[in-house]
CSV table of C-alpha atoms in Angstrom, one decimal:
chain,number,residue,atom,x,y,z
A,775,UNK,CA,-42.4,233.3,121.3
A,776,UNK,CA,-44.3,230.4,119.9
A,777,UNK,CA,-44.8,229.8,116.2
A,778,UNK,CA,-48.5,230.5,116.6
A,779,UNK,CA,-47.9,234.0,118.0
A,780,UNK,CA,-45.3,235.0,115.5
A,781,UNK,CA,-46.0,237.6,112.9
A,782,UNK,CA,-46.6,236.6,109.3
A,783,UNK,CA,-46.6,238.3,105.9
A,784,UNK,CA,-49.7,240.4,106.2
A,785,UNK,CA,-53.0,239.0,105.0
A,786,UNK,CA,-56.0,241.3,104.4
A,787,UNK,CA,-59.8,240.9,104.2
A,788,UNK,CA,-61.6,243.5,102.1
A,789,UNK,CA,-64.3,245.1,104.3
A,790,UNK,CA,-67.0,247.5,103.2
A,791,UNK,CA,-66.8,249.4,106.5
A,792,UNK,CA,-63.1,249.4,107.4
A,793,UNK,CA,-61.6,248.9,103.9
A,794,UNK,CA,-58.8,246.5,104.7
A,795,UNK,CA,-58.7,244.3,107.8
A,796,UNK,CA,-55.1,243.5,108.5
A,797,UNK,CA,-54.1,240.1,109.9
A,798,UNK,CA,-50.4,240.0,111.0
A,799,UNK,CA,-50.3,236.9,113.3
A,800,UNK,CA,-50.6,233.3,112.4
A,801,UNK,CA,-52.6,232.8,115.6
A,802,UNK,CA,-55.3,235.2,114.4
A,803,UNK,CA,-55.5,233.7,110.9
A,804,UNK,CA,-55.8,230.2,112.4
A,805,UNK,CA,-58.6,231.4,114.7
A,806,UNK,CA,-60.5,232.9,111.8
A,807,UNK,CA,-60.3,229.5,110.0
A,808,UNK,CA,-61.7,227.5,112.9
A,809,UNK,CA,-65.1,225.9,112.4
A,810,UNK,CA,-66.5,227.9,115.4
A,811,UNK,CA,-65.6,231.2,113.8
A,812,UNK,CA,-66.8,230.1,110.3
A,813,UNK,CA,-70.1,229.2,111.8
A,814,UNK,CA,-70.7,232.9,112.5
A,815,UNK,CA,-71.0,233.5,108.7
A,816,UNK,CA,-74.3,231.7,109.0
A,817,UNK,CA,-75.7,233.9,111.8
A,818,UNK,CA,-77.1,237.3,111.0
A,819,UNK,CA,-75.8,240.2,113.1
A,820,UNK,CA,-79.2,241.9,113.3
A,821,UNK,CA,-81.6,238.9,113.5
A,822,UNK,CA,-85.1,239.9,112.4
A,823,UNK,CA,-84.1,243.5,111.6
A,824,UNK,CA,-83.5,242.4,108.0
A,825,UNK,CA,-87.3,242.1,107.6
A,826,UNK,CA,-87.5,245.9,108.2
A,827,UNK,CA,-84.1,247.0,106.7
A,828,UNK,CA,-83.6,244.6,103.8
A,829,UNK,CA,-79.9,245.3,103.5
A,830,UNK,CA,-79.2,244.1,107.0
A,831,UNK,CA,-78.1,240.6,106.0
A,832,UNK,CA,-74.6,241.0,107.4
A,833,UNK,CA,-73.2,238.3,109.7
A,834,UNK,CA,-71.6,238.1,113.1
A,835,UNK,CA,-68.5,236.9,111.3
A,836,UNK,CA,-68.0,240.2,109.6
A,837,UNK,CA,-68.7,242.1,112.8
A,838,UNK,CA,-66.2,240.0,114.7
A,839,UNK,CA,-63.5,240.8,112.1
A,840,UNK,CA,-64.5,244.5,112.3
A,841,UNK,CA,-64.0,244.5,116.1
A,842,UNK,CA,-60.7,242.8,115.7
A,843,UNK,CA,-59.6,245.4,113.2
A,844,UNK,CA,-60.6,248.4,115.3
A,845,UNK,CA,-58.8,246.9,118.3
A,846,UNK,CA,-55.7,246.3,116.2
A,847,UNK,CA,-55.7,250.0,115.1
A,848,UNK,CA,-56.1,251.1,118.7
A,849,UNK,CA,-53.2,249.0,120.1
A,850,UNK,CA,-51.0,250.0,117.2
A,851,UNK,CA,-51.7,253.6,118.2
A,852,UNK,CA,-51.1,252.9,121.9
A,853,UNK,CA,-47.8,251.2,121.2
A,854,UNK,CA,-46.7,254.0,118.9
A,855,UNK,CA,-47.7,256.9,121.2
A,856,UNK,CA,-48.1,255.5,124.7
A,857,UNK,CA,-45.6,252.6,125.2
A,858,UNK,CA,-45.0,251.5,128.7
A,859,UNK,CA,-41.6,252.5,130.1
A,860,UNK,CA,-41.8,251.2,133.6
A,861,UNK,CA,-44.0,248.7,135.4
A,862,UNK,CA,-47.3,250.2,136.6
A,863,UNK,CA,-46.8,253.5,134.7
A,864,UNK,CA,-50.4,253.1,133.3
A,865,UNK,CA,-49.2,253.1,129.7
A,866,UNK,CA,-49.6,250.4,127.1
A,867,UNK,CA,-47.7,247.1,127.6
A,868,UNK,CA,-47.6,245.5,124.1
A,869,UNK,CA,-47.3,242.1,125.7
A,870,UNK,CA,-51.1,242.3,125.9
A,871,UNK,CA,-51.5,242.6,122.2
A,872,UNK,CA,-52.3,239.0,121.4
A,873,UNK,CA,-54.7,238.7,124.4
A,874,UNK,CA,-56.8,241.7,123.3
A,875,UNK,CA,-56.7,240.9,119.6
A,876,UNK,CA,-57.9,237.3,120.2
A,877,UNK,CA,-60.6,238.5,122.7
A,878,UNK,CA,-61.8,241.0,120.1
A,879,UNK,CA,-62.1,238.4,117.4
A,880,UNK,CA,-63.8,235.8,119.6
A,881,UNK,CA,-66.1,238.0,121.7
A,882,UNK,CA,-69.3,236.9,119.8
A,883,UNK,CA,-68.3,233.3,119.0
A,884,UNK,CA,-71.0,232.0,121.4
A,885,UNK,CA,-74.0,233.6,119.7
A,886,UNK,CA,-76.7,231.2,118.6
A,887,UNK,CA,-79.3,231.5,115.8
A,888,UNK,CA,-81.5,234.5,116.2
A,889,UNK,CA,-79.6,234.7,119.4
A,890,UNK,CA,-81.8,236.8,121.7
A,891,UNK,CA,-85.0,235.0,120.9
A,892,UNK,CA,-83.3,231.6,121.1
A,893,UNK,CA,-81.9,232.5,124.5
A,894,UNK,CA,-85.3,233.5,125.9
A,895,UNK,CA,-86.9,230.2,124.9
A,896,UNK,CA,-84.1,227.8,125.8
A,897,UNK,CA,-82.3,229.7,128.6
A,898,UNK,CA,-79.0,229.9,127.0
A,899,UNK,CA,-76.4,232.7,127.5
A,900,UNK,CA,-74.1,233.6,124.6
A,901,UNK,CA,-71.4,235.1,126.8
A,902,UNK,CA,-71.2,232.0,128.9
A,903,UNK,CA,-71.1,229.9,125.8
A,904,UNK,CA,-68.4,232.1,124.3
A,905,UNK,CA,-66.3,231.3,127.3
A,906,UNK,CA,-67.1,227.6,127.1
A,907,UNK,CA,-66.0,227.5,123.4
A,908,UNK,CA,-62.8,229.2,124.3
A,909,UNK,CA,-62.1,226.9,127.3
A,910,UNK,CA,-63.3,223.5,125.9
A,911,UNK,CA,-60.6,221.2,124.7
A,912,UNK,CA,-63.1,219.8,122.2
A,913,UNK,CA,-63.1,223.0,120.1
A,914,UNK,CA,-60.8,224.1,117.3
A,915,UNK,CA,-60.6,227.6,118.9
A,916,UNK,CA,-59.2,226.1,122.1
A,917,UNK,CA,-56.7,224.0,120.2
A,918,UNK,CA,-55.4,227.0,118.4
A,919,UNK,CA,-55.2,229.1,121.6
A,920,UNK,CA,-53.3,226.4,123.5
A,921,UNK,CA,-50.5,226.6,120.9
A,922,UNK,CA,-49.5,229.9,122.6
A,923,UNK,CA,-49.6,228.4,126.2
A,924,UNK,CA,-51.7,226.1,128.3
A,925,UNK,CA,-53.2,229.1,130.2
A,926,UNK,CA,-53.8,231.3,127.2
A,927,UNK,CA,-57.5,230.2,126.6
A,928,UNK,CA,-58.2,231.1,130.3
A,929,UNK,CA,-56.8,234.5,129.7
A,930,UNK,CA,-59.0,235.2,126.7
A,931,UNK,CA,-62.1,233.8,128.6
A,932,UNK,CA,-61.4,236.2,131.5
A,933,UNK,CA,-61.4,239.2,129.2
A,934,UNK,CA,-64.9,238.1,128.0
A,935,UNK,CA,-65.9,237.6,131.7
A,936,UNK,CA,-64.4,241.1,132.5
A,937,UNK,CA,-62.2,239.6,135.2
A,938,UNK,CA,-58.9,240.0,133.4
A,939,UNK,CA,-56.5,242.0,135.6
A,940,UNK,CA,-55.6,244.7,133.0
A,941,UNK,CA,-58.6,247.1,132.8
A,942,UNK,CA,-57.3,248.5,129.5
A,943,UNK,CA,-57.7,245.2,127.8
A,944,UNK,CA,-61.2,244.7,129.2
A,945,UNK,CA,-62.4,248.2,128.4
A,946,UNK,CA,-61.2,248.0,124.8
A,947,UNK,CA,-63.6,245.0,124.3
A,948,UNK,CA,-66.4,245.9,126.8
A,949,UNK,CA,-67.2,249.4,128.1
A,950,UNK,CA,-69.5,252.3,127.2
A,951,UNK,CA,-67.2,253.1,124.3
A,952,UNK,CA,-65.4,250.1,123.0
A,953,UNK,CA,-64.3,248.4,119.7
A,954,UNK,CA,-67.4,246.2,119.8
A,955,UNK,CA,-69.9,249.1,120.0
A,956,UNK,CA,-68.1,251.3,117.6
A,957,UNK,CA,-68.0,248.6,114.9
A,958,UNK,CA,-71.6,247.5,115.3
A,959,UNK,CA,-72.9,251.1,115.2
A,960,UNK,CA,-71.1,252.0,112.0
A,961,UNK,CA,-71.6,248.5,110.4
A,962,UNK,CA,-75.3,248.3,111.2
A,963,UNK,CA,-75.9,251.8,110.0
A,964,UNK,CA,-74.1,251.0,106.7
A,965,UNK,CA,-76.1,247.8,106.1
A,966,UNK,CA,-79.5,249.2,107.2
A,967,UNK,CA,-79.0,252.2,104.9
A,968,UNK,CA,-79.4,254.6,107.8
A,969,UNK,CA,-77.2,257.4,109.0
A,970,UNK,CA,-78.0,257.2,112.7
A,971,UNK,CA,-75.0,255.1,113.7
A,972,UNK,CA,-72.4,257.3,111.9
A,973,UNK,CA,-69.9,259.2,114.1
A,974,UNK,CA,-66.4,260.5,113.9
A,975,UNK,CA,-64.5,257.3,114.6
A,976,UNK,CA,-61.2,258.6,113.3
A,977,UNK,CA,-61.3,261.4,115.9
A,978,UNK,CA,-62.3,259.1,118.7
A,979,UNK,CA,-59.4,256.8,118.0
A,980,UNK,CA,-57.1,259.8,117.9
A,981,UNK,CA,-58.1,261.1,121.3
A,982,UNK,CA,-58.2,257.7,123.1
A,983,UNK,CA,-55.5,257.1,125.7
A,984,UNK,CA,-54.5,254.2,128.0
A,985,UNK,CA,-54.2,254.9,131.7
A,986,UNK,CA,-53.8,252.9,134.9
A,987,UNK,CA,-57.6,252.4,135.3
A,988,UNK,CA,-58.4,251.7,131.7
A,989,UNK,CA,-59.1,254.0,128.8
A,990,UNK,CA,-59.7,257.8,128.7
A,991,UNK,CA,-60.2,260.5,126.1
A,992,UNK,CA,-58.7,263.9,125.6
A,993,UNK,CA,-61.1,266.7,126.7
A,994,UNK,CA,-60.6,268.3,123.2
A,995,UNK,CA,-62.3,265.2,121.7
A,996,UNK,CA,-65.4,265.5,123.9
A,997,UNK,CA,-67.7,266.5,120.9
A,998,UNK,CA,-66.7,263.3,119.0
A,999,UNK,CA,-67.6,261.3,122.1
A,1000,UNK,CA,-70.9,263.2,122.4
A,1001,UNK,CA,-71.6,262.3,118.8
A,1002,UNK,CA,-70.9,258.6,119.5
A,1003,UNK,CA,-73.3,258.5,122.5
A,1004,UNK,CA,-76.0,260.3,120.5
A,1005,UNK,CA,-75.5,257.9,117.5
A,1006,UNK,CA,-75.9,254.9,119.8
A,1007,UNK,CA,-79.1,256.3,121.3
A,1008,UNK,CA,-80.5,257.0,117.8
A,1009,UNK,CA,-79.6,253.5,116.5
A,1010,UNK,CA,-81.5,251.9,119.4
A,1011,UNK,CA,-84.5,254.1,119.0
A,1012,UNK,CA,-84.7,254.0,115.2
A,1013,UNK,CA,-83.2,250.6,114.3
A,1014,UNK,CA,-82.7,248.1,117.1
A,1015,UNK,CA,-86.1,248.8,118.7
A,1016,UNK,CA,-88.0,249.3,115.4
A,1017,UNK,CA,-91.6,248.0,116.1
A,1018,UNK,CA,-91.8,245.9,112.9
A,1019,UNK,CA,-88.5,244.1,113.6
A,1020,UNK,CA,-89.8,243.4,117.1
A,1021,UNK,CA,-93.1,242.2,115.6
A,1022,UNK,CA,-91.1,239.6,113.6
A,1023,UNK,CA,-89.2,238.7,116.7
A,1024,UNK,CA,-92.4,238.1,118.5
A,1025,UNK,CA,-93.6,235.8,115.7
A,1026,UNK,CA,-90.3,233.9,116.0
A,1027,UNK,CA,-90.6,233.7,119.7
A,1028,UNK,CA,-94.1,232.3,119.5
A,1029,UNK,CA,-93.1,229.9,116.7
A,1030,UNK,CA,-90.2,228.5,118.8
A,1031,UNK,CA,-92.5,228.3,121.9
A,1032,UNK,CA,-95.1,226.4,120.0
A,1033,UNK,CA,-92.5,223.9,118.8
A,1034,UNK,CA,-91.2,223.5,122.3
A,1035,UNK,CA,-94.7,222.9,123.7
A,1036,UNK,CA,-95.6,220.4,120.9
A,1037,UNK,CA,-92.5,218.4,121.7
A,1038,UNK,CA,-93.4,218.1,125.3
A,1039,UNK,CA,-97.1,217.4,124.7
A,1040,UNK,CA,-96.3,214.7,122.1
A,1041,UNK,CA,-99.2,216.0,119.9
A,1042,UNK,CA,-96.9,216.2,116.9
A,1043,UNK,CA,-93.5,214.4,116.4
A,1044,UNK,CA,-91.7,217.7,116.2
A,1045,UNK,CA,-88.4,216.0,116.8
A,1046,UNK,CA,-88.5,214.2,113.5
A,1047,UNK,CA,-88.4,217.4,111.6
A,1048,UNK,CA,-86.0,219.3,113.9
A,1049,UNK,CA,-83.5,216.7,115.3
A,1050,UNK,CA,-80.9,219.3,116.3
A,1051,UNK,CA,-83.4,221.0,118.6
A,1052,UNK,CA,-84.3,217.9,120.6
A,1053,UNK,CA,-81.5,218.5,123.2
A,1054,UNK,CA,-82.8,222.0,123.7
A,1055,UNK,CA,-86.4,220.8,124.1
A,1056,UNK,CA,-85.1,218.4,126.7
A,1057,UNK,CA,-82.8,220.9,128.3
A,1058,UNK,CA,-79.8,218.5,128.2
A,1059,UNK,CA,-77.8,220.0,125.4
A,1060,UNK,CA,-74.0,220.0,125.1
A,1061,UNK,CA,-71.6,222.5,123.5
A,1062,UNK,CA,-71.5,220.2,120.4
A,1063,UNK,CA,-75.3,220.4,120.2
A,1064,UNK,CA,-75.2,224.1,120.4
A,1065,UNK,CA,-72.6,224.5,117.6
A,1066,UNK,CA,-74.8,222.4,115.3
A,1067,UNK,CA,-77.2,225.3,115.1
A,1068,UNK,CA,-77.2,228.4,113.0
A,1069,UNK,CA,-79.8,230.6,111.2
A,1070,UNK,CA,-79.9,228.3,108.2
A,1071,UNK,CA,-80.7,225.2,110.3
A,1072,UNK,CA,-83.6,226.9,111.9
A,1073,UNK,CA,-84.9,228.3,108.7
A,1074,UNK,CA,-84.9,224.8,107.2
A,1075,UNK,CA,-86.9,223.5,110.2
A,1076,UNK,CA,-89.4,226.4,109.8
A,1077,UNK,CA,-89.9,225.4,106.1
A,1078,UNK,CA,-90.6,221.8,107.2
A,1079,UNK,CA,-93.2,223.0,109.8
A,1080,UNK,CA,-94.9,225.1,107.2
A,1081,UNK,CA,-95.1,222.3,104.7
A,1082,UNK,CA,-96.1,219.5,107.1
A,1083,UNK,CA,-99.2,221.3,108.3
A,1084,UNK,CA,-99.5,218.7,111.2
A,1085,UNK,CA,-100.4,221.5,113.6
A,1086,UNK,CA,-102.4,224.6,112.4
A,1087,UNK,CA,-100.7,227.0,114.9
A,1088,UNK,CA,-97.2,225.8,114.1
A,1089,UNK,CA,-97.8,226.0,110.4
A,1090,UNK,CA,-99.4,229.4,110.5
A,1091,UNK,CA,-96.6,230.9,112.6
A,1092,UNK,CA,-94.0,229.4,110.3
A,1093,UNK,CA,-95.8,231.0,107.4
A,1094,UNK,CA,-95.9,234.4,109.1
A,1095,UNK,CA,-92.2,234.2,109.8
A,1096,UNK,CA,-91.0,232.9,106.5
A,1097,UNK,CA,-93.2,235.2,104.5
A,1098,UNK,CA,-92.8,238.3,106.6
A,1099,UNK,CA,-96.2,238.8,108.2
A,1100,UNK,CA,-95.2,240.6,111.4
A,1101,UNK,CA,-97.5,241.0,114.4
A,1102,UNK,CA,-98.8,244.5,114.8
A,1103,UNK,CA,-98.5,246.4,118.1
A,1104,UNK,CA,-99.9,249.0,120.4
A,1105,UNK,CA,-98.0,250.8,123.1
A,1106,UNK,CA,-99.1,250.7,126.6
A,1107,UNK,CA,-98.2,251.6,130.2
A,1108,UNK,CA,-97.7,248.5,132.3
A,1109,UNK,CA,-98.8,250.2,135.5
A,1110,UNK,CA,-102.0,251.9,134.2
A,1111,UNK,CA,-103.3,249.9,131.2
A,1112,UNK,CA,-103.6,246.4,132.4
A,1113,UNK,CA,-107.4,246.4,132.2
A,1114,UNK,CA,-107.1,247.5,128.5
A,1115,UNK,CA,-104.6,244.7,127.8
A,1116,UNK,CA,-106.9,242.2,129.4
A,1117,UNK,CA,-109.9,243.4,127.4
A,1118,UNK,CA,-108.0,243.4,124.1
A,1119,UNK,CA,-106.7,239.9,124.7
A,1120,UNK,CA,-110.2,238.7,125.6
A,1121,UNK,CA,-111.6,240.0,122.3
A,1122,UNK,CA,-108.7,238.4,120.4
A,1123,UNK,CA,-109.5,235.1,122.1
A,1124,UNK,CA,-113.2,235.5,121.2
A,1125,UNK,CA,-112.2,235.8,117.6
A,1126,UNK,CA,-110.7,232.3,117.7
A,1127,UNK,CA,-107.0,233.0,118.3
A,1128,UNK,CA,-105.0,231.1,121.0
A,1129,UNK,CA,-103.6,234.1,122.9
A,1130,UNK,CA,-100.7,232.1,124.2
A,1131,UNK,CA,-99.3,232.2,120.7
A,1132,UNK,CA,-101.0,235.1,119.1
A,1133,UNK,CA,-100.3,237.8,121.6
A,1134,UNK,CA,-97.0,238.9,123.1
A,1135,UNK,CA,-95.8,241.7,125.4
A,1136,UNK,CA,-92.5,243.2,124.6
A,1137,UNK,CA,-90.5,245.8,126.5
A,1138,UNK,CA,-87.5,247.3,124.9
A,1139,UNK,CA,-85.5,249.8,126.9
A,1140,UNK,CA,-81.9,251.1,126.7
A,1141,UNK,CA,-79.7,253.2,128.9
A,1142,UNK,CA,-77.7,255.3,126.4
A,1143,UNK,CA,-75.1,256.4,129.0
A,1144,UNK,CA,-74.5,256.3,132.8
A,1145,UNK,CA,-71.8,257.1,135.2
A,1146,UNK,CA,-70.3,254.5,137.5
A,1147,UNK,CA,-72.8,253.4,140.2
A,1148,UNK,CA,-71.2,250.8,142.4
A,1149,UNK,CA,-74.6,249.9,143.9
A,1150,UNK,CA,-76.1,249.0,140.4
A,1151,UNK,CA,-76.7,245.4,139.4
A,1152,UNK,CA,-74.4,245.9,136.4
A,1153,UNK,CA,-72.3,249.0,137.1
A,1154,UNK,CA,-70.9,250.7,134.0
A,1155,UNK,CA,-67.4,251.9,133.4
A,1156,UNK,CA,-67.9,255.7,133.0
A,1157,UNK,CA,-66.2,257.7,130.2
A,1158,UNK,CA,-63.4,259.8,131.5
A,1159,UNK,CA,-62.1,263.0,129.8
A,1160,UNK,CA,-58.4,264.1,130.4
A,1161,UNK,CA,-58.1,267.9,130.8
A,1162,UNK,CA,-54.9,269.7,130.0
A,1163,UNK,CA,-53.9,270.0,133.6
A,1164,UNK,CA,-54.1,266.2,134.0
A,1165,UNK,CA,-57.3,266.0,135.9
A,1166,UNK,CA,-60.1,263.7,134.9
A,1167,UNK,CA,-63.7,264.7,134.3
A,1168,UNK,CA,-66.6,262.2,133.9
A,1169,UNK,CA,-68.3,262.8,130.5
A,1170,UNK,CA,-71.8,263.9,131.8
A,1171,UNK,CA,-70.1,266.5,134.1
A,1172,UNK,CA,-68.6,268.2,131.0
A,1173,UNK,CA,-71.3,267.7,128.4
A,1174,UNK,CA,-74.8,269.1,128.9
A,1175,UNK,CA,-75.9,267.0,125.9
A,1176,UNK,CA,-74.8,263.7,127.5
A,1177,UNK,CA,-76.1,264.8,130.8
A,1178,UNK,CA,-79.6,264.8,129.3
A,1179,UNK,CA,-79.2,261.0,128.5
A,1180,UNK,CA,-77.4,260.0,131.7
A,1181,UNK,CA,-79.1,257.4,133.9
A,1182,UNK,CA,-82.3,257.6,131.8
A,1183,UNK,CA,-83.8,254.6,130.1
A,1184,UNK,CA,-85.6,255.0,126.8
A,1185,UNK,CA,-87.9,252.7,124.9
A,1186,UNK,CA,-91.5,251.5,125.1
A,1187,UNK,CA,-93.8,248.6,126.0
A,1188,UNK,CA,-95.9,247.0,123.3
A,1189,UNK,CA,-98.6,244.4,123.0
A,1190,UNK,CA,-98.3,242.4,119.8
A,1191,UNK,CA,-101.1,240.6,118.0
A,1192,UNK,CA,-101.9,239.4,114.5
A,1193,UNK,CA,-101.7,242.0,111.7
A,1194,UNK,CA,-105.2,241.2,110.3
A,1195,UNK,CA,-106.8,242.3,113.6
A,1196,UNK,CA,-105.2,245.8,113.4
A,1197,UNK,CA,-107.3,248.8,112.9
A,1198,UNK,CA,-106.6,252.5,113.5
A,1199,UNK,CA,-105.6,255.7,111.9
A,1200,UNK,CA,-102.4,256.1,113.9
A,1201,UNK,CA,-100.9,252.7,113.0
A,1202,UNK,CA,-98.5,251.6,115.8
A,1203,UNK,CA,-99.2,254.6,117.9
A,1204,UNK,CA,-102.9,253.9,118.6
A,1205,UNK,CA,-104.3,256.1,121.3
A,1206,UNK,CA,-105.2,253.8,124.1
A,1207,UNK,CA,-106.3,251.1,121.7
A,1208,UNK,CA,-108.7,253.4,119.9
A,1209,UNK,CA,-111.1,252.1,121.7
A,1210,UNK,CA,-110.1,248.5,121.7
A,1211,UNK,CA,-109.2,248.7,118.1
A,1212,UNK,CA,-112.8,249.7,117.2
A,1213,UNK,CA,-114.0,246.6,118.9
A,1214,UNK,CA,-111.6,244.6,116.8
A,1215,UNK,CA,-112.9,246.4,113.7
A,1216,UNK,CA,-116.5,245.4,114.4
A,1217,UNK,CA,-115.4,241.9,115.1
A,1218,UNK,CA,-113.8,241.7,111.6
A,1219,UNK,CA,-116.8,243.2,109.9
A,1220,UNK,CA,-118.0,240.0,108.2
A,1221,UNK,CA,-118.8,238.5,111.5
A,1222,UNK,CA,-117.0,235.3,110.5
A,1223,UNK,CA,-114.7,234.0,113.2
A,1224,UNK,CA,-111.4,232.3,112.4
A,1225,UNK,CA,-111.0,228.6,113.2
A,1226,UNK,CA,-109.4,228.0,116.6
A,1227,UNK,CA,-105.7,228.4,116.3
């Protein structure tokens, strides 16, 4: 055993969700103290959701510690109740402890600022970057991991990539009921002040078992698992897909797109006020460039763009984002309402708005649960229930409640546009644009058109 992998006198982090987070290995403590992990303190877990739920200011750092703690509790229970006795008996081999704990802690280390919006504009992938951080000899994370063995970083990266040979380890970090999802549901529910994400986690951890193909649950715990699946569905519908949060995300998307377009057009020397973004504008960024970025860096750039006022659109969008002026939205059906979308966008253009930056279409859909479909593009690991006679039953075959969710996507499609153009009694649920937002509220009543922006 290397010094890095040895146990130490226990350190604790006080957590509002899990009470104490227990660190018992020098390796884990050293990873927490790396600059790549500390950077996650400066990246919000929920991005633009804090504009809707003001308490949602928690970071990806706290979430990562939470996933680590849940994983630690699970493997402690597995080692206590289901220790492996012989090779290939399908029980828990505690030699996997450090691998799964490190993977749990590092699973989000590659997230960027406002990650999903950033990824769409600059074609980055946080899972690929997570693996790169783990594997690159230039990172502190890699240096710490290599203290265990030369191949230890590759083992951790393969868990993130879902290619690690032990399915128990992979499913603890990434499956339809894993430590990652359990932590973010409870944590996000806590910080948003909602109750949708609460479920009986204590019961789920109690009925969880290792077996040769991964993780299963006692049939007697089915209702706790049902509760978890329902909680996840409600969090997506009520919190993650909230139309106002998405409205702020669309403002952010258009702000970043405008900055990118300005850089390439040379209309404004955007690089002077945002030097860390230049490699991303030019699409030749390195891992070091990526790790320079966090939410605070981008927020500083936005403040510069607002104050400089060199470009009316850039300044206006920065103002909307920094001062919480979300785009409004109307729902639509992509197959039947295209003519209405075109008509609405045309009227918005006639009012003087550049629709490239002042309209946006957003589709947010989630699949709450599905059984294993090998032909699917991303097949899911189904949830298995262990009956008393030793047989396994897939969750949706046992639960009529979950069966109602199975294989069915939920969400909506929305057209976003400036708030000041909105008009309608039903707010975000305008009936087929009512008609065309009452001709954009009689062309804004005063008849005055905005300057071209």
